């Protein structure tokens, strides 16, 4: 006869699963920047100019766009754990494949596979974290912290490799090693039953009329785009804007990006605790989107250095501290039986942002750097209006 687990044993198993899920996003932080961080070495290895390496990197975005609308529904129909495995094995293939001196066609295919890995992990992870916490989404915001940690650690590893004149491929090997260790850790762990719906969530979903849910769905899809675009727009242009338009030195200009990162990590930790205490997620989202808009206004209008630095920190806190993930949990509350599908569609629109923002800002830059950066103000305003409409149309907070 099978022994029932004690509460302590259940908590330990839940903690182990949670940490393994987060460790995948530490690896994902590597995956987001590892090609860009190794651009010069890859260019030399492939005998191609840097712009060709940049073209290969674009394959990651293509992979996301291809996969998000597929992985989400299948994660609902099949298994969360299966898609975690698909994501991990796809990233493992990418990491090992890139050090085997592939030709450009194969390298582009591997970059696409990295994008697919991202979407598969999202489909399996966001849904699992919500389901293992009885429908609550606070655990999803810490994903951003582990991604940021990976993006912080990898450049240090690559800097060490370059200082020691070691082979660039060791950075990919480290990535692969972490995945293999985590595969061993996650294999024996049991996942919660998919699409478990708390009665309160079901009541909330049923209480909304079909017309109102359709309106909120449209608003949330647009928010999936604007919340991603807001971050990408800022990170692409803030350093150049600080240097060219604010006349700051190189060090001070780069500091703007560092302050944004500090604000982002701080925001994740604060939001993680607030979401466990505050019931009204949309009120939090309103405050954060309003704060991001005010920070951009300050950056565009004030000449004071301290005010500019505080504004960069505040923007990271508000725009990149987990508010996008919170929007996803609001979306899941509308469709608690289709969390995988919702995740896929929501991040599909985010992927469209990652593809279109560089094109839009590139055109705006013809009018000047300040114009290119200032366009983010429009995105922030649209995001705030969307959240305001969501709050007005919500019958009650989910």
mmCIF file of C-alpha atoms in Angstrom:
data_model
loop_
_atom_site.group_PDB
_atom_site.id
_atom_site.type_symbol
_atom_site.label_atom_id
_atom_site.label_comp_id
_atom_site.label_asym_id
_atom_site.label_seq_id
_atom_site.Cartn_x
_atom_site.Cartn_y
_atom_site.Cartn_z
ATOM 1 C CA UNK A 1 0.000 0.000 0.000
ATOM 2 C CA UNK A 2 1.357 3.404 -1.003
ATOM 3 C CA UNK A 3 2.223 5.680 1.891
ATOM 4 C CA UNK A 4 0.688 9.145 1.878
ATOM 5 C CA UNK A 5 3.202 11.962 1.849
ATOM 6 C CA UNK A 6 3.412 14.255 4.846
ATOM 7 C CA UNK A 7 2.931 17.997 4.415
ATOM 8 C CA UNK A 8 6.676 18.542 4.793
ATOM 9 C CA UNK A 9 7.434 15.991 2.073
ATOM 10 C CA UNK A 10 4.880 17.594 -0.241
ATOM 11 C CA UNK A 11 6.443 21.028 0.368
ATOM 12 C CA UNK A 12 9.936 19.674 -0.365
ATOM 13 C CA UNK A 13 8.812 18.078 -3.642
ATOM 14 C CA UNK A 14 7.038 21.293 -4.638
ATOM 15 C CA UNK A 15 10.163 23.315 -3.823
ATOM 16 C CA UNK A 16 12.366 20.959 -5.857
ATOM 17 C CA UNK A 17 10.072 21.230 -8.873
ATOM 18 C CA UNK A 18 9.850 25.006 -8.538
ATOM 19 C CA UNK A 19 13.633 25.400 -8.391
ATOM 20 C CA UNK A 20 14.111 23.156 -11.434
ATOM 21 C CA UNK A 21 11.591 25.200 -13.393
ATOM 22 C CA UNK A 22 13.400 28.403 -12.435
ATOM 23 C CA UNK A 23 16.793 26.883 -13.284
ATOM 24 C CA UNK A 24 15.538 26.392 -16.850
ATOM 25 C CA UNK A 25 15.056 30.147 -17.057
ATOM 26 C CA UNK A 26 18.562 30.754 -15.755
ATOM 27 C CA UNK A 27 19.613 28.734 -18.820
ATOM 28 C CA UNK A 28 17.152 30.691 -20.945
ATOM 29 C CA UNK A 29 18.942 33.876 -19.825
ATOM 30 C CA UNK A 30 22.060 32.340 -21.394
ATOM 31 C CA UNK A 31 20.132 31.456 -24.540
ATOM 32 C CA UNK A 32 18.846 34.989 -25.025
ATOM 33 C CA UNK A 33 22.302 36.558 -25.322
ATOM 34 C CA UNK A 34 24.863 33.796 -25.912
ATOM 35 C CA UNK A 35 25.020 34.302 -29.683
ATOM 36 C CA UNK A 36 25.252 38.082 -29.367
ATOM 37 C CA UNK A 37 27.945 37.790 -26.669
ATOM 38 C CA UNK A 38 29.979 35.505 -28.952
ATOM 39 C CA UNK A 39 29.402 37.432 -32.180
ATOM 40 C CA UNK A 40 33.061 38.188 -32.889
ATOM 41 C CA UNK A 41 34.234 34.627 -32.181
ATOM 42 C CA UNK A 42 31.410 33.131 -34.276
ATOM 43 C CA UNK A 43 32.157 35.571 -37.097
ATOM 44 C CA UNK A 44 35.776 34.435 -37.126
ATOM 45 C CA UNK A 45 34.823 30.755 -36.819
ATOM 46 C CA UNK A 46 32.377 30.952 -39.718
ATOM 47 C CA UNK A 47 34.510 33.315 -41.801
ATOM 48 C CA UNK A 48 31.625 35.756 -42.174
ATOM 49 C CA UNK A 49 31.007 39.436 -41.327
ATOM 50 C CA UNK A 50 29.182 40.359 -38.122
ATOM 51 C CA UNK A 51 25.980 41.207 -39.981
ATOM 52 C CA UNK A 52 25.667 37.546 -41.022
ATOM 53 C CA UNK A 53 25.927 36.471 -37.379
ATOM 54 C CA UNK A 54 23.240 39.036 -36.583
ATOM 55 C CA UNK A 55 21.057 37.454 -39.270
ATOM 56 C CA UNK A 56 21.531 34.048 -37.639
ATOM 57 C CA UNK A 57 20.489 35.524 -34.281
ATOM 58 C CA UNK A 58 17.194 36.644 -35.854
ATOM 59 C CA UNK A 59 16.315 32.965 -36.196
ATOM 60 C CA UNK A 60 15.493 32.886 -32.473
ATOM 61 C CA UNK A 61 12.602 35.293 -33.040
ATOM 62 C CA UNK A 62 11.401 33.259 -36.029
ATOM 63 C CA UNK A 63 11.406 30.122 -33.879
ATOM 64 C CA UNK A 64 9.225 31.795 -31.266
ATOM 65 C CA UNK A 65 6.728 33.022 -33.844
ATOM 66 C CA UNK A 66 6.505 29.559 -35.397
ATOM 67 C CA UNK A 67 6.103 27.687 -32.131
ATOM 68 C CA UNK A 68 4.005 29.739 -29.698
ATOM 69 C CA UNK A 69 0.651 29.047 -31.367
ATOM 70 C CA UNK A 70 1.491 25.328 -31.459
ATOM 71 C CA UNK A 71 3.136 24.608 -28.104
ATOM 72 C CA UNK A 72 0.456 26.312 -25.999
ATOM 73 C CA UNK A 73 -2.566 24.279 -27.165
ATOM 74 C CA UNK A 74 -0.535 21.045 -27.226
ATOM 75 C CA UNK A 75 0.642 21.621 -23.652
ATOM 76 C CA UNK A 76 -3.055 21.708 -22.680
ATOM 77 C CA UNK A 77 -3.855 18.575 -24.678
ATOM 78 C CA UNK A 78 -0.788 16.491 -23.819
ATOM 79 C CA UNK A 79 1.545 17.130 -20.882
ATOM 80 C CA UNK A 80 3.249 20.054 -19.189
ATOM 81 C CA UNK A 81 6.279 17.906 -18.359
ATOM 82 C CA UNK A 82 6.587 16.795 -21.993
ATOM 83 C CA UNK A 83 6.961 20.390 -23.122
ATOM 84 C CA UNK A 84 9.466 21.130 -20.381
ATOM 85 C CA UNK A 85 11.500 18.221 -21.766
ATOM 86 C CA UNK A 86 11.082 19.481 -25.344
ATOM 87 C CA UNK A 87 12.327 22.924 -24.296
ATOM 88 C CA UNK A 88 15.297 21.566 -22.378
ATOM 89 C CA UNK A 89 16.343 19.106 -25.093
ATOM 90 C CA UNK A 90 15.940 21.782 -27.769
ATOM 91 C CA UNK A 91 18.226 24.130 -25.838
ATOM 92 C CA UNK A 92 20.677 21.256 -25.266
ATOM 93 C CA UNK A 93 20.765 20.530 -29.012
ATOM 94 C CA UNK A 94 21.262 24.237 -29.725
ATOM 95 C CA UNK A 95 24.149 24.565 -27.243
ATOM 96 C CA UNK A 96 25.993 21.443 -28.397
ATOM 97 C CA UNK A 97 25.243 22.047 -32.067
ATOM 98 C CA UNK A 98 26.732 25.534 -32.033
ATOM 99 C CA UNK A 99 30.152 24.235 -30.923
ATOM 100 C CA UNK A 100 30.315 21.639 -33.701
ATOM 101 C CA UNK A 101 31.284 24.259 -36.304
ATOM 102 C CA UNK A 102 27.968 24.159 -38.199
ATOM 103 C CA UNK A 103 27.523 25.803 -41.573
ATOM 104 C CA UNK A 104 25.325 28.901 -41.698
ATOM 105 C CA UNK A 105 22.180 27.031 -42.710
ATOM 106 C CA UNK A 106 22.520 24.620 -39.790
ATOM 107 C CA UNK A 107 23.402 27.490 -37.431
ATOM 108 C CA UNK A 108 20.244 29.346 -38.489
ATOM 109 C CA UNK A 109 18.231 26.171 -37.906
ATOM 110 C CA UNK A 110 19.752 25.871 -34.425
ATOM 111 C CA UNK A 111 18.819 29.487 -33.677
ATOM 112 C CA UNK A 112 15.235 28.717 -34.720
ATOM 113 C CA UNK A 113 15.376 25.685 -32.411
ATOM 114 C CA UNK A 114 16.390 27.988 -29.540
ATOM 115 C CA UNK A 115 13.268 30.046 -30.213
ATOM 116 C CA UNK A 116 11.182 26.868 -30.151
ATOM 117 C CA UNK A 117 12.861 25.915 -26.852
ATOM 118 C CA UNK A 118 11.747 29.257 -25.392
ATOM 119 C CA UNK A 119 8.120 28.739 -26.414
ATOM 120 C CA UNK A 120 8.037 25.124 -25.196
ATOM 121 C CA UNK A 121 9.421 26.104 -21.792
ATOM 122 C CA UNK A 122 6.868 28.915 -21.504
ATOM 123 C CA UNK A 123 3.973 26.594 -22.378
ATOM 124 C CA UNK A 124 5.009 24.073 -19.746
ATOM 125 C CA UNK A 125 6.354 26.361 -17.024
ATOM 126 C CA UNK A 126 3.916 29.255 -16.634
ATOM 127 C CA UNK A 127 0.989 26.831 -16.571
ATOM 128 C CA UNK A 128 2.681 24.528 -14.039
ATOM 129 C CA UNK A 129 3.609 27.357 -11.676
ATOM 130 C CA UNK A 130 0.000 28.587 -11.679
ATOM 131 C CA UNK A 131 -1.439 25.088 -11.202
ATOM 132 C CA UNK A 132 0.912 24.134 -8.374
ATOM 133 C CA UNK A 133 -0.118 27.332 -6.533
ATOM 134 C CA UNK A 134 -3.882 26.760 -6.782
ATOM 135 C CA UNK A 135 -4.367 29.174 -9.649
ATOM 136 C CA UNK A 136 -2.264 31.994 -8.182
ATOM 137 C CA UNK A 137 0.304 33.553 -10.489
ATOM 138 C CA UNK A 138 2.830 35.120 -8.113
ATOM 139 C CA UNK A 139 5.381 32.386 -8.823
ATOM 140 C CA UNK A 140 5.556 33.340 -12.507
ATOM 141 C CA UNK A 141 7.118 36.758 -11.855
ATOM 142 C CA UNK A 142 10.281 35.164 -10.416
ATOM 143 C CA UNK A 143 10.937 33.689 -13.858
ATOM 144 C CA UNK A 144 12.114 37.153 -14.883
ATOM 145 C CA UNK A 145 14.593 37.251 -11.998
ATOM 146 C CA UNK A 146 16.222 33.973 -13.043
ATOM 147 C CA UNK A 147 16.386 35.126 -16.660
ATOM 148 C CA UNK A 148 18.124 38.313 -15.505
ATOM 149 C CA UNK A 149 20.506 36.265 -13.366
ATOM 150 C CA UNK A 150 21.466 34.186 -16.395
ATOM 151 C CA UNK A 151 21.986 37.342 -18.458
ATOM 152 C CA UNK A 152 24.215 38.669 -15.664
ATOM 153 C CA UNK A 153 26.322 35.518 -15.193
ATOM 154 C CA UNK A 154 26.985 34.624 -18.843
ATOM 155 C CA UNK A 155 28.923 37.820 -19.726
ATOM 156 C CA UNK A 156 31.152 37.184 -16.692
ATOM 157 C CA UNK A 157 31.846 33.636 -17.932
ATOM 158 C CA UNK A 158 32.608 34.897 -21.442
ATOM 159 C CA UNK A 159 34.840 37.681 -20.090
ATOM 160 C CA UNK A 160 36.842 35.056 -18.157
ATOM 161 C CA UNK A 161 37.119 32.860 -21.263
ATOM 162 C CA UNK A 162 38.378 35.789 -23.326
ATOM 163 C CA UNK A 163 40.870 36.900 -20.670
ATOM 164 C CA UNK A 164 42.295 33.385 -20.488
ATOM 165 C CA UNK A 165 42.275 33.058 -24.290
ATOM 166 C CA UNK A 166 40.218 29.866 -24.041
ATOM 167 C CA UNK A 167 37.965 28.453 -26.760
ATOM 168 C CA UNK A 168 34.692 30.408 -27.032
ATOM 169 C CA UNK A 169 32.725 27.156 -27.122
ATOM 170 C CA UNK A 170 33.184 26.639 -23.385
ATOM 171 C CA UNK A 171 30.331 29.110 -22.779
ATOM 172 C CA UNK A 172 28.010 26.817 -24.757
ATOM 173 C CA UNK A 173 29.375 23.779 -22.900
ATOM 174 C CA UNK A 174 28.559 25.401 -19.546
ATOM 175 C CA UNK A 175 25.016 26.022 -20.802
ATOM 176 C CA UNK A 176 24.700 22.384 -21.886
ATOM 177 C CA UNK A 177 26.079 21.111 -18.557
ATOM 178 C CA UNK A 178 23.482 23.054 -16.553
ATOM 179 C CA UNK A 179 20.714 21.607 -18.745
ATOM 180 C CA UNK A 180 21.977 18.039 -18.270
ATOM 181 C CA UNK A 181 22.155 18.466 -14.497
ATOM 182 C CA UNK A 182 18.633 19.866 -14.445
ATOM 183 C CA UNK A 183 17.325 17.036 -16.627
ATOM 184 C CA UNK A 184 18.576 14.621 -13.964
ATOM 185 C CA UNK A 185 16.975 16.687 -11.208
ATOM 186 C CA UNK A 186 13.598 17.082 -12.889
ATOM 187 C CA UNK A 187 13.158 13.515 -14.211
ATOM 188 C CA UNK A 188 11.777 11.954 -10.992
ATOM 189 C CA UNK A 189 9.544 14.890 -10.097
ATOM 190 C CA UNK A 190 5.772 14.701 -10.419
ATOM 191 C CA UNK A 191 3.893 17.593 -12.020
ATOM 192 C CA UNK A 192 0.459 18.774 -10.879
ATOM 193 C CA UNK A 193 -2.569 17.701 -12.890
ATOM 194 C CA UNK A 194 -3.027 20.131 -15.811
ATOM 195 C CA UNK A 195 -5.898 22.588 -16.010
ATOM 196 C CA UNK A 196 -6.984 22.180 -12.407
ATOM 197 C CA UNK A 197 -9.427 25.011 -11.830
ATOM 198 C CA UNK A 198 -10.266 26.428 -8.409
ATOM 199 C CA UNK A 199 -13.978 27.031 -7.887
ATOM 200 C CA UNK A 200 -13.410 30.761 -7.378
ATOM 201 C CA UNK A 201 -11.589 30.987 -10.724
ATOM 202 C CA UNK A 202 -14.345 29.074 -12.495
ATOM 203 C CA UNK A 203 -16.969 31.367 -10.982
ATOM 204 C CA UNK A 204 -14.965 34.409 -12.084
ATOM 205 C CA UNK A 205 -14.628 33.089 -15.637
ATOM 206 C CA UNK A 206 -18.331 32.208 -15.858
ATOM 207 C CA UNK A 207 -19.425 35.543 -14.374
ATOM 208 C CA UNK A 208 -18.044 37.472 -17.317
ATOM 209 C CA UNK A 209 -20.346 37.719 -20.331
ATOM 210 C CA UNK A 210 -19.088 36.361 -23.646
ATOM 211 C CA UNK A 211 -18.939 39.872 -25.155
ATOM 212 C CA UNK A 212 -16.988 41.227 -22.196
ATOM 213 C CA UNK A 213 -14.556 38.288 -22.243
ATOM 214 C CA UNK A 214 -13.967 38.787 -25.953
ATOM 215 C CA UNK A 215 -13.225 42.470 -25.336
ATOM 216 C CA UNK A 216 -10.856 41.654 -22.469
ATOM 217 C CA UNK A 217 -9.161 38.988 -24.593
ATOM 218 C CA UNK A 218 -8.488 41.535 -27.332
ATOM 219 C CA UNK A 219 -7.144 44.028 -24.817
ATOM 220 C CA UNK A 220 -4.849 41.437 -23.229
ATOM 221 C CA UNK A 221 -3.470 40.361 -26.599
ATOM 222 C CA UNK A 222 -2.585 43.973 -27.399
ATOM 223 C CA UNK A 223 -1.058 44.250 -23.921
ATOM 224 C CA UNK A 224 1.062 41.180 -24.691
ATOM 225 C CA UNK A 225 2.506 43.248 -27.541
ATOM 226 C CA UNK A 226 2.849 46.598 -25.753
ATOM 227 C CA UNK A 227 4.369 45.217 -22.545
ATOM 228 C CA UNK A 228 7.105 43.451 -24.523
ATOM 229 C CA UNK A 229 7.589 46.361 -26.908
ATOM 230 C CA UNK A 230 7.975 48.773 -23.985
ATOM 231 C CA UNK A 231 10.998 46.852 -22.653
ATOM 232 C CA UNK A 232 12.632 46.130 -26.008
ATOM 233 C CA UNK A 233 12.252 49.756 -27.132
ATOM 234 C CA UNK A 234 13.901 51.059 -23.972
ATOM 235 C CA UNK A 235 16.816 48.601 -23.871
ATOM 236 C CA UNK A 236 17.590 49.129 -27.559
ATOM 237 C CA UNK A 237 17.830 52.920 -27.369
ATOM 238 C CA UNK A 238 18.454 54.138 -23.805
ATOM 239 C CA UNK A 239 22.267 54.074 -23.922
ATOM 240 C CA UNK A 240 22.434 55.814 -27.298
ATOM 241 C CA UNK A 241 19.776 58.339 -26.248
ATOM 242 C CA UNK A 242 21.705 59.137 -23.068
ATOM 243 C CA UNK A 243 24.917 59.661 -25.033
ATOM 244 C CA UNK A 244 23.603 61.545 -28.061
ATOM 245 C CA UNK A 245 20.612 63.475 -26.705
ATOM 246 C CA UNK A 246 21.445 63.907 -23.011
ATOM 247 C CA UNK A 247 25.168 64.423 -23.742
ATOM 248 C CA UNK A 248 26.298 61.948 -21.093
ATOM 249 C CA UNK A 249 29.648 60.204 -21.226
ATOM 250 C CA UNK A 250 30.014 56.578 -22.271
ATOM 251 C CA UNK A 251 30.163 55.325 -18.684
ATOM 252 C CA UNK A 252 27.118 57.318 -17.591
ATOM 253 C CA UNK A 253 25.231 56.229 -20.710
ATOM 254 C CA UNK A 254 25.888 52.556 -20.015
ATOM 255 C CA UNK A 255 24.927 53.111 -16.379
ATOM 256 C CA UNK A 256 21.357 53.864 -17.535
ATOM 257 C CA UNK A 257 21.037 50.263 -18.712
ATOM 258 C CA UNK A 258 22.556 48.918 -15.493
ATOM 259 C CA UNK A 259 20.097 50.957 -13.414
ATOM 260 C CA UNK A 260 17.264 49.579 -15.534
ATOM 261 C CA UNK A 261 18.456 46.045 -14.751
ATOM 262 C CA UNK A 262 18.695 46.757 -11.016
ATOM 263 C CA UNK A 263 15.189 48.219 -11.102
ATOM 264 C CA UNK A 264 13.933 45.155 -12.968
ATOM 265 C CA UNK A 265 15.289 42.644 -10.446
ATOM 266 C CA UNK A 266 14.064 44.764 -7.517
ATOM 267 C CA UNK A 267 10.635 45.013 -9.137
ATOM 268 C CA UNK A 268 10.410 41.248 -9.548
ATOM 269 C CA UNK A 269 11.088 40.652 -5.856
ATOM 270 C CA UNK A 270 8.656 43.349 -4.702
ATOM 271 C CA UNK A 271 5.911 42.204 -7.079
ATOM 272 C CA UNK A 272 6.363 38.579 -6.004
ATOM 273 C CA UNK A 273 5.475 39.510 -2.428
ATOM 274 C CA UNK A 274 2.755 42.016 -3.350
ATOM 275 C CA UNK A 275 0.886 39.478 -5.482
ATOM 276 C CA UNK A 276 0.610 37.192 -2.455
ATOM 277 C CA UNK A 277 -0.935 39.994 -0.381
ATOM 278 C CA UNK A 278 -2.951 42.051 -2.863
ATOM 279 C CA UNK A 279 -6.052 40.604 -4.511
ATOM 280 C CA UNK A 280 -6.484 43.221 -7.217
ATOM 281 C CA UNK A 281 -3.817 42.462 -9.802
ATOM 282 C CA UNK A 282 -5.155 45.033 -12.253
ATOM 283 C CA UNK A 283 -4.700 47.811 -9.684
ATOM 284 C CA UNK A 284 -1.035 46.825 -9.397
ATOM 285 C CA UNK A 285 -0.735 46.777 -13.176
ATOM 286 C CA UNK A 286 -2.279 50.254 -13.383
ATOM 287 C CA UNK A 287 0.239 51.615 -10.888
ATOM 288 C CA UNK A 288 3.199 49.980 -12.644
ATOM 289 C CA UNK A 289 2.185 51.119 -16.122
ATOM 290 C CA UNK A 290 1.591 54.625 -14.798
ATOM 291 C CA UNK A 291 5.025 54.594 -13.171
ATOM 292 C CA UNK A 292 6.679 53.487 -16.429
ATOM 293 C CA UNK A 293 4.977 56.325 -18.313
ATOM 294 C CA UNK A 294 6.086 58.915 -15.740
ATOM 295 C CA UNK A 295 9.653 57.591 -15.852
ATOM 296 C CA UNK A 296 9.778 58.027 -19.632
ATOM 297 C CA UNK A 297 8.378 61.557 -19.361
ATOM 298 C CA UNK A 298 11.129 62.384 -16.852
ATOM 299 C CA UNK A 299 13.807 60.948 -19.141
ATOM 300 C CA UNK A 300 12.546 63.017 -22.045
ATOM 301 C CA UNK A 301 12.039 66.302 -20.186
ATOM 302 C CA UNK A 302 14.515 66.654 -17.325
ATOM 303 C CA UNK A 303 18.183 67.625 -17.779
ATOM 304 C CA UNK A 304 19.085 66.696 -14.187
ATOM 305 C CA UNK A 305 21.471 63.714 -14.021
ATOM 306 C CA UNK A 306 20.167 62.340 -10.725
ATOM 307 C CA UNK A 307 16.562 62.578 -11.931
ATOM 308 C CA UNK A 308 17.512 60.734 -15.135
ATOM 309 C CA UNK A 309 19.195 57.956 -13.181
ATOM 310 C CA UNK A 310 16.220 57.587 -10.835
ATOM 311 C CA UNK A 311 13.909 57.518 -13.861
ATOM 312 C CA UNK A 312 15.891 54.658 -15.453
ATOM 313 C CA UNK A 313 15.730 52.723 -12.189
ATOM 314 C CA UNK A 314 11.984 53.408 -11.869
ATOM 315 C CA UNK A 315 11.334 52.359 -15.459
ATOM 316 C CA UNK A 316 13.088 49.017 -14.907
ATOM 317 C CA UNK A 317 11.104 48.515 -11.706
ATOM 318 C CA UNK A 318 7.742 49.281 -13.334
ATOM 319 C CA UNK A 319 8.089 47.998 -16.898
ATOM 320 C CA UNK A 320 10.406 45.014 -16.462
ATOM 321 C CA UNK A 321 9.660 43.827 -12.927
ATOM 322 C CA UNK A 322 7.108 41.173 -13.850
ATOM 323 C CA UNK A 323 4.122 43.240 -14.981
ATOM 324 C CA UNK A 324 3.990 41.360 -18.304
ATOM 325 C CA UNK A 325 3.823 38.037 -16.434
ATOM 326 C CA UNK A 326 1.092 39.473 -14.211
ATOM 327 C CA UNK A 327 -0.892 40.328 -17.341
ATOM 328 C CA UNK A 328 -0.611 36.682 -18.358
ATOM 329 C CA UNK A 329 -2.054 35.491 -15.038
ATOM 330 C CA UNK A 330 -4.995 37.875 -15.519
ATOM 331 C CA UNK A 331 -5.480 36.309 -18.962
ATOM 332 C CA UNK A 332 -5.333 32.804 -17.467
ATOM 333 C CA UNK A 333 -8.045 33.778 -14.983
ATOM 334 C CA UNK A 334 -10.367 34.423 -17.931
ATOM 335 C CA UNK A 335 -9.721 30.976 -19.405
ATOM 336 C CA UNK A 336 -8.626 28.723 -16.525
ATOM 337 C CA UNK A 337 -9.186 25.551 -18.566
ATOM 338 C CA UNK A 338 -6.971 26.686 -21.431
ATOM 339 C CA UNK A 339 -3.864 28.046 -19.714
ATOM 340 C CA UNK A 340 -1.429 26.603 -22.246
ATOM 341 C CA UNK A 341 -3.329 28.071 -25.184
ATOM 342 C CA UNK A 342 -3.532 31.462 -23.438
ATOM 343 C CA UNK A 343 0.217 31.437 -22.722
ATOM 344 C CA UNK A 344 1.048 30.626 -26.329
ATOM 345 C CA UNK A 345 -1.162 33.333 -27.819
ATOM 346 C CA UNK A 346 -0.079 35.981 -25.307
ATOM 347 C CA UNK A 347 3.630 35.435 -25.927
ATOM 348 C CA UNK A 348 3.053 35.122 -29.669
ATOM 349 C CA UNK A 349 2.010 38.780 -29.599
ATOM 350 C CA UNK A 350 5.076 39.540 -27.483
ATOM 351 C CA UNK A 351 7.214 37.875 -30.152
ATOM 352 C CA UNK A 352 5.645 40.093 -32.806
ATOM 353 C CA UNK A 353 6.907 43.025 -30.743
ATOM 354 C CA UNK A 354 10.455 41.633 -30.685
ATOM 355 C CA UNK A 355 10.330 41.427 -34.480
ATOM 356 C CA UNK A 356 8.647 44.757 -35.267
ATOM 357 C CA UNK A 357 10.124 47.171 -32.693
ATOM 358 C CA UNK A 358 13.624 47.208 -34.272
ATOM 359 C CA UNK A 359 12.009 47.923 -37.663
ATOM 360 C CA UNK A 360 9.804 50.743 -36.312
ATOM 361 C CA UNK A 361 12.560 52.376 -34.279
ATOM 362 C CA UNK A 362 14.960 52.068 -37.191
ATOM 363 C CA UNK A 363 12.605 54.165 -39.304
ATOM 364 C CA UNK A 364 12.089 56.672 -36.484
ATOM 365 C CA UNK A 365 15.851 57.028 -36.028
ATOM 366 C CA UNK A 366 15.977 58.770 -39.427
ATOM 367 C CA UNK A 367 14.286 61.673 -37.608
ATOM 368 C CA UNK A 368 16.814 61.562 -34.766
ATOM 369 C CA UNK A 369 17.764 59.488 -31.736
ATOM 370 C CA UNK A 370 15.421 61.439 -29.443
ATOM 371 C CA UNK A 371 12.502 60.669 -31.776
ATOM 372 C CA UNK A 372 13.402 56.974 -31.867
ATOM 373 C CA UNK A 373 13.594 56.750 -28.077
ATOM 374 C CA UNK A 374 10.601 59.031 -27.509
ATOM 375 C CA UNK A 375 8.357 56.687 -29.464
ATOM 376 C CA UNK A 376 8.377 54.450 -26.401
ATOM 377 C CA UNK A 377 6.207 57.078 -24.719
ATOM 378 C CA UNK A 378 3.375 56.204 -27.119
ATOM 379 C CA UNK A 379 3.706 52.507 -26.287
ATOM 380 C CA UNK A 380 3.635 53.280 -22.561
ATOM 381 C CA UNK A 381 0.506 55.424 -22.966
ATOM 382 C CA UNK A 382 -1.269 52.718 -24.974
ATOM 383 C CA UNK A 383 -0.353 50.108 -22.347
ATOM 384 C CA UNK A 384 -1.736 52.292 -19.558
ATOM 385 C CA UNK A 385 -4.999 52.868 -21.464
ATOM 386 C CA UNK A 386 -5.371 49.125 -22.061
ATOM 387 C CA UNK A 387 -4.937 48.268 -18.389
ATOM 388 C CA UNK A 388 -7.363 51.051 -17.478
ATOM 389 C CA UNK A 389 -9.967 49.571 -19.846
ATOM 390 C CA UNK A 390 -9.365 46.115 -18.406
ATOM 391 C CA UNK A 391 -9.943 47.464 -14.908
ATOM 392 C CA UNK A 392 -13.155 49.206 -15.969
ATOM 393 C CA UNK A 393 -14.552 46.154 -17.735
ATOM 394 C CA UNK A 394 -13.589 43.612 -15.077
ATOM 395 C CA UNK A 395 -16.631 42.605 -13.078
ATOM 396 C CA UNK A 396 -14.407 41.599 -10.220
ATOM 397 C CA UNK A 397 -10.694 40.994 -9.841
ATOM 398 C CA UNK A 398 -9.428 37.552 -10.762
#
